[in-house]
Short mmCIF file of C-alpha atoms in Angstrom, two decimals:
data_model
loop_
_atom_site.label_atom_id
_atom_site.label_comp_id
_atom_site.label_asym_id
_atom_site.label_seq_id
_atom_site.Cartn_x
_atom_site.Cartn_y
_atom_site.Cartn_z
CA ALA A 1 -26.95 20.26 100.57
CA GLN A 2 -27.13 16.69 99.65
CA SER A 3 -25.41 15.48 96.62
CA VAL A 4 -23.89 12.09 95.14
CA ALA A 5 -19.71 12.34 93.96
CA GLN A 6 -18.15 10.05 91.70
CA PRO A 7 -14.77 11.29 91.05
CA GLU A 8 -13.95 9.15 88.81
CA ASP A 9 -15.02 9.99 84.99
CA GLN A 10 -13.45 6.98 83.28
CA VAL A 11 -12.46 3.59 85.51
CA ASN A 12 -9.99 1.63 83.07
CA VAL A 13 -9.50 -1.81 84.64
CA ALA A 14 -7.88 -5.02 82.43
CA GLU A 15 -10.32 -8.33 82.49
CA GLY A 16 -9.32 -10.80 85.73
CA ASN A 17 -7.95 -7.19 88.03
CA PRO A 18 -10.21 -6.54 90.47
CA LEU A 19 -12.39 -3.54 90.19
CA THR A 20 -13.81 0.07 92.21
CA VAL A 21 -16.15 2.55 91.58
CA LYS A 22 -16.15 5.38 93.80
CA CYS A 23 -19.23 7.21 94.48
CA THR A 24 -19.20 9.50 98.18
CA TYR A 25 -22.54 10.91 99.38
CA SER A 26 -23.81 13.54 101.57
CA VAL A 27 -27.29 13.96 102.90
CA SER A 28 -29.04 14.63 106.66
CA GLY A 29 -29.77 11.40 108.01
CA ASN A 30 -29.67 7.67 107.38
CA PRO A 31 -27.79 7.39 103.80
CA TYR A 32 -30.23 4.81 101.82
CA LEU A 33 -28.20 4.61 99.15
CA PHE A 34 -28.27 2.50 95.68
CA TRP A 35 -25.75 1.52 92.29
CA TYR A 36 -26.84 1.18 89.06
CA VAL A 37 -25.89 0.26 85.39
CA GLN A 38 -26.21 1.68 81.97
CA TYR A 39 -25.50 -0.59 78.74
CA PRO A 40 -24.84 1.59 76.04
CA ASN A 41 -28.17 3.02 74.80
CA ARG A 42 -29.96 2.03 77.39
CA GLY A 43 -32.38 2.07 80.93
CA LEU A 44 -30.67 1.73 83.87
CA GLN A 45 -30.88 -1.78 85.56
CA PHE A 46 -30.77 -1.74 89.60
CA LEU A 47 -27.63 -3.70 90.50
CA LEU A 48 -27.64 -2.96 94.87
CA LYS A 49 -28.97 -0.98 97.57
CA TYR A 50 -27.47 -0.62 101.29
CA ILE A 51 -30.30 0.47 104.00
CA THR A 52 -29.51 -0.93 106.90
CA GLY A 53 -27.19 -3.90 108.47
CA ASP A 54 -24.14 -5.05 106.82
CA ASN A 55 -21.83 -2.78 105.45
CA LEU A 56 -20.92 -5.40 102.35
CA VAL A 57 -23.91 -5.34 100.50
CA LYS A 58 -23.88 -7.87 97.04
CA GLY A 59 -26.22 -7.63 94.30
CA SER A 60 -25.91 -8.44 90.90
CA TYR A 61 -23.60 -9.68 88.11
CA GLY A 62 -20.81 -10.33 90.95
CA PHE A 63 -20.87 -6.91 92.49
CA GLU A 64 -21.03 -5.45 95.57
CA ALA A 65 -19.70 -2.17 97.89
CA GLU A 66 -19.25 -1.31 100.99
CA PHE A 67 -21.16 1.44 102.91
CA ASN A 68 -18.44 3.27 105.32
CA LYS A 69 -20.13 5.72 106.94
CA SER A 70 -17.02 7.41 108.88
CA GLN A 71 -15.77 8.07 105.17
CA THR A 72 -19.64 8.75 104.02
CA SER A 73 -18.40 6.28 101.06
CA PHE A 74 -20.20 3.72 99.43
CA HIS A 75 -17.48 2.32 96.90
CA LEU A 76 -18.77 -0.47 94.20
CA LYS A 77 -16.40 -3.75 93.80
CA LYS A 78 -16.03 -6.36 91.87
CA PRO A 79 -12.91 -9.24 92.97
CA SER A 80 -12.27 -9.87 88.81
CA ALA A 81 -13.44 -7.77 86.12
CA LEU A 82 -15.13 -8.85 82.69
CA VAL A 83 -15.25 -7.78 79.25
CA SER A 84 -18.63 -7.65 79.71
CA ASP A 85 -18.61 -5.73 82.77
CA SER A 86 -17.67 -2.08 80.45
CA ALA A 87 -21.30 -0.10 80.62
CA LEU A 88 -22.43 3.80 82.76
CA TYR A 89 -22.70 3.40 86.29
CA PHE A 90 -24.35 5.26 88.77
CA CYS A 91 -24.34 6.06 92.25
CA ALA A 92 -27.86 7.66 93.97
CA VAL A 93 -29.07 8.13 97.26
CA ARG A 94 -32.16 9.00 98.37
CA SER A 95 -32.61 12.58 99.60
CA SER A 96 -33.77 12.74 103.24
CA GLY A 97 -36.30 15.84 101.48
CA SER A 98 -38.61 14.11 99.68
CA ASN A 99 -39.98 10.68 99.72
CA TYR A 100 -39.78 10.46 95.34
CA GLN A 101 -36.01 11.97 94.47
CA LEU A 102 -32.81 9.87 94.43
CA ILE A 103 -30.09 11.99 94.28
CA TRP A 104 -27.74 10.86 91.38
CA GLY A 105 -24.12 11.00 90.47
CA ALA A 106 -22.68 11.88 87.21
CA GLY A 107 -22.01 8.20 85.97
CA THR A 108 -18.40 6.83 85.80
CA LYS A 109 -17.76 4.65 82.53
CA LEU A 110 -16.24 1.55 83.27
CA ILE A 111 -13.88 0.48 80.87
CA ILE A 112 -12.37 -3.77 80.89
CA LYS A 113 -10.15 -4.23 78.64
CA PRO A 114 -9.91 -7.80 77.49
CA SER B 1 -43.63 -10.43 85.61
CA GLN B 2 -43.33 -6.96 85.57
CA THR B 3 -42.46 -4.91 82.06
CA ILE B 4 -42.17 -1.84 80.83
CA HIS B 5 -42.30 -0.40 77.48
CA GLN B 6 -41.05 2.84 76.45
CA TRP B 7 -41.37 4.37 73.13
CA PRO B 8 -40.03 5.84 70.46
CA ALA B 9 -36.48 4.08 71.09
CA THR B 10 -34.97 7.02 68.75
CA LEU B 11 -36.69 10.64 67.57
CA VAL B 12 -36.07 13.07 65.42
CA GLN B 13 -37.81 16.58 65.54
CA PRO B 14 -37.75 20.12 64.50
CA VAL B 15 -37.69 23.20 66.69
CA GLY B 16 -41.02 23.97 67.52
CA SER B 17 -42.84 21.27 66.79
CA PRO B 18 -44.67 19.23 69.39
CA LEU B 19 -43.86 15.85 71.16
CA SER B 20 -45.12 13.18 73.06
CA LEU B 21 -43.27 10.46 74.34
CA GLU B 22 -45.17 7.08 75.80
CA CYS B 23 -44.41 5.11 78.48
CA THR B 24 -46.37 2.47 79.89
CA VAL B 25 -46.42 -0.60 82.78
CA GLU B 26 -47.22 -4.06 82.64
CA GLY B 27 -47.35 -6.92 85.32
CA THR B 28 -48.50 -4.55 88.08
CA SER B 29 -50.80 -1.98 89.43
CA ASN B 30 -50.89 1.28 91.38
CA PRO B 31 -46.92 2.02 90.19
CA ASN B 32 -45.15 4.70 90.74
CA LEU B 33 -43.98 6.69 87.28
CA TYR B 34 -41.15 8.75 86.78
CA TRP B 35 -39.76 10.81 83.56
CA TYR B 36 -36.36 12.14 83.73
CA ARG B 37 -34.25 13.29 81.44
CA GLN B 38 -30.29 12.12 80.78
CA ALA B 39 -28.00 14.14 79.09
CA ALA B 40 -24.92 13.40 77.00
CA GLY B 41 -24.75 9.82 78.59
CA ARG B 42 -24.39 11.31 82.48
CA GLY B 43 -26.44 12.64 85.26
CA LEU B 44 -29.65 11.78 85.82
CA GLN B 45 -32.29 14.99 86.02
CA LEU B 46 -35.72 13.84 87.21
CA LEU B 47 -38.17 15.48 85.47
CA PHE B 48 -41.60 14.17 86.58
CA TYR B 49 -43.12 12.08 89.16
CA SER B 50 -46.53 10.84 89.79
CA VAL B 51 -48.55 8.57 92.75
CA GLY B 52 -51.36 7.93 90.76
CA ILE B 53 -53.68 9.29 88.03
CA GLY B 54 -53.92 12.43 87.31
CA GLN B 55 -51.06 13.45 89.72
CA ILE B 56 -48.16 14.55 88.65
CA SER B 57 -44.90 16.64 89.88
CA SER B 58 -43.23 18.76 88.23
CA GLU B 59 -39.35 18.42 89.84
CA VAL B 60 -37.78 21.27 87.10
CA PRO B 61 -39.24 23.83 85.63
CA GLN B 62 -39.27 23.11 81.64
CA ASN B 63 -41.07 23.44 78.14
CA LEU B 64 -42.34 20.19 79.21
CA SER B 65 -45.55 18.06 80.58
CA ALA B 66 -46.49 14.86 81.86
CA SER B 67 -49.54 12.85 81.76
CA ARG B 68 -50.60 10.23 83.81
CA PRO B 69 -54.30 9.08 82.16
CA GLN B 70 -54.39 5.62 83.29
CA ASP B 71 -52.77 3.82 85.85
CA ARG B 72 -50.43 2.38 83.67
CA GLN B 73 -49.69 4.74 80.97
CA PHE B 74 -47.50 7.98 81.36
CA ILE B 75 -46.85 10.33 79.20
CA LEU B 76 -43.95 13.45 78.70
CA SER B 77 -45.56 16.13 76.25
CA SER B 78 -44.21 19.44 74.87
CA LYS B 79 -46.29 22.04 72.36
CA LYS B 80 -43.30 23.58 70.97
CA LEU B 81 -39.53 22.02 71.38
CA LEU B 82 -36.89 23.57 72.09
CA LEU B 83 -33.12 22.55 70.91
CA SER B 84 -32.40 22.13 74.63
CA ASP B 85 -35.08 19.56 75.09
CA SER B 86 -32.67 17.05 73.06
CA GLY B 87 -31.16 14.29 75.66
CA PHE B 88 -32.01 10.70 76.27
CA TYR B 89 -35.45 11.00 77.84
CA LEU B 90 -35.81 7.37 80.96
CA CYS B 91 -39.57 5.94 81.99
CA ALA B 92 -39.11 4.20 85.30
CA TRP B 93 -41.14 3.05 87.21
CA SER B 94 -41.09 1.81 91.57
CA PRO B 95 -43.54 -0.72 92.60
CA LEU B 96 -44.69 0.74 95.79
CA HIS B 97 -48.10 2.93 95.24
CA GLY B 98 -47.56 6.41 97.67
CA SER B 99 -43.90 6.40 98.32
CA LEU B 100 -40.64 5.70 97.24
CA ALA B 101 -39.92 3.57 100.23
CA THR B 102 -36.53 3.02 101.82
CA ASN B 103 -36.29 -0.90 100.70
CA GLU B 104 -37.59 0.28 96.90
CA LYS B 105 -35.62 0.43 93.49
CA LEU B 106 -36.56 1.69 90.46
CA PHE B 107 -37.17 -0.14 87.13
CA PHE B 108 -36.67 2.21 83.91
CA GLY B 109 -37.84 1.26 80.35
CA SER B 110 -34.60 1.51 77.78
CA GLY B 111 -35.39 5.43 76.84
CA THR B 112 -35.79 7.98 73.85
CA GLN B 113 -33.06 9.13 72.17
CA LEU B 114 -34.81 12.49 71.02
CA SER B 115 -32.64 14.92 68.33
CA VAL B 116 -34.42 18.39 67.91
CA LEU B 117 -32.74 19.96 64.74
#
């Protein structure tokens, strides 16, 4: 079965420190991977995507993600966290069984402390 | 530029009452449209998607229905709400007509917090 796992419900990071939000996936065929961010009581915003090419993908707000095929992972990273990065982060993978269905992770709450 | 409008932002409804949530997209044509439900601030569940006027696909059997009376209008409805219908409902669109192409992304509305009491 195709799935996405975000193993951490919450990640706490001090401002200025590097952050990592983890995502692993299971999908048949080539994965198309996405990260979205959700601020409180708001819709989701696209951060970045991996389709093909370089394993390191750069996105909005200084975020980047590294695709690792052997570990089936797509971890979200940022070198220096800001308090304003505090939000809910979702990893998603396109299902090979449907052109319209994204498989979503359960989300990771990122808290950046000043 | 393209924008998506979703309303109302919050809604409190009694059990057994009808529901109508509306979503409209501006600045584009022939969008793919989606309704998602997010439970308890967490994972997203795709409820319906539409690739064109009058074309609705349901992903999960439930008490809800969707309609697309116009190209850029997507409506989520229920004849009789259940307690379990409470949640955060998100409308989204993607710009490529016909398929969620490998390089496409979703644009979300600001959501409706529905409380059924």
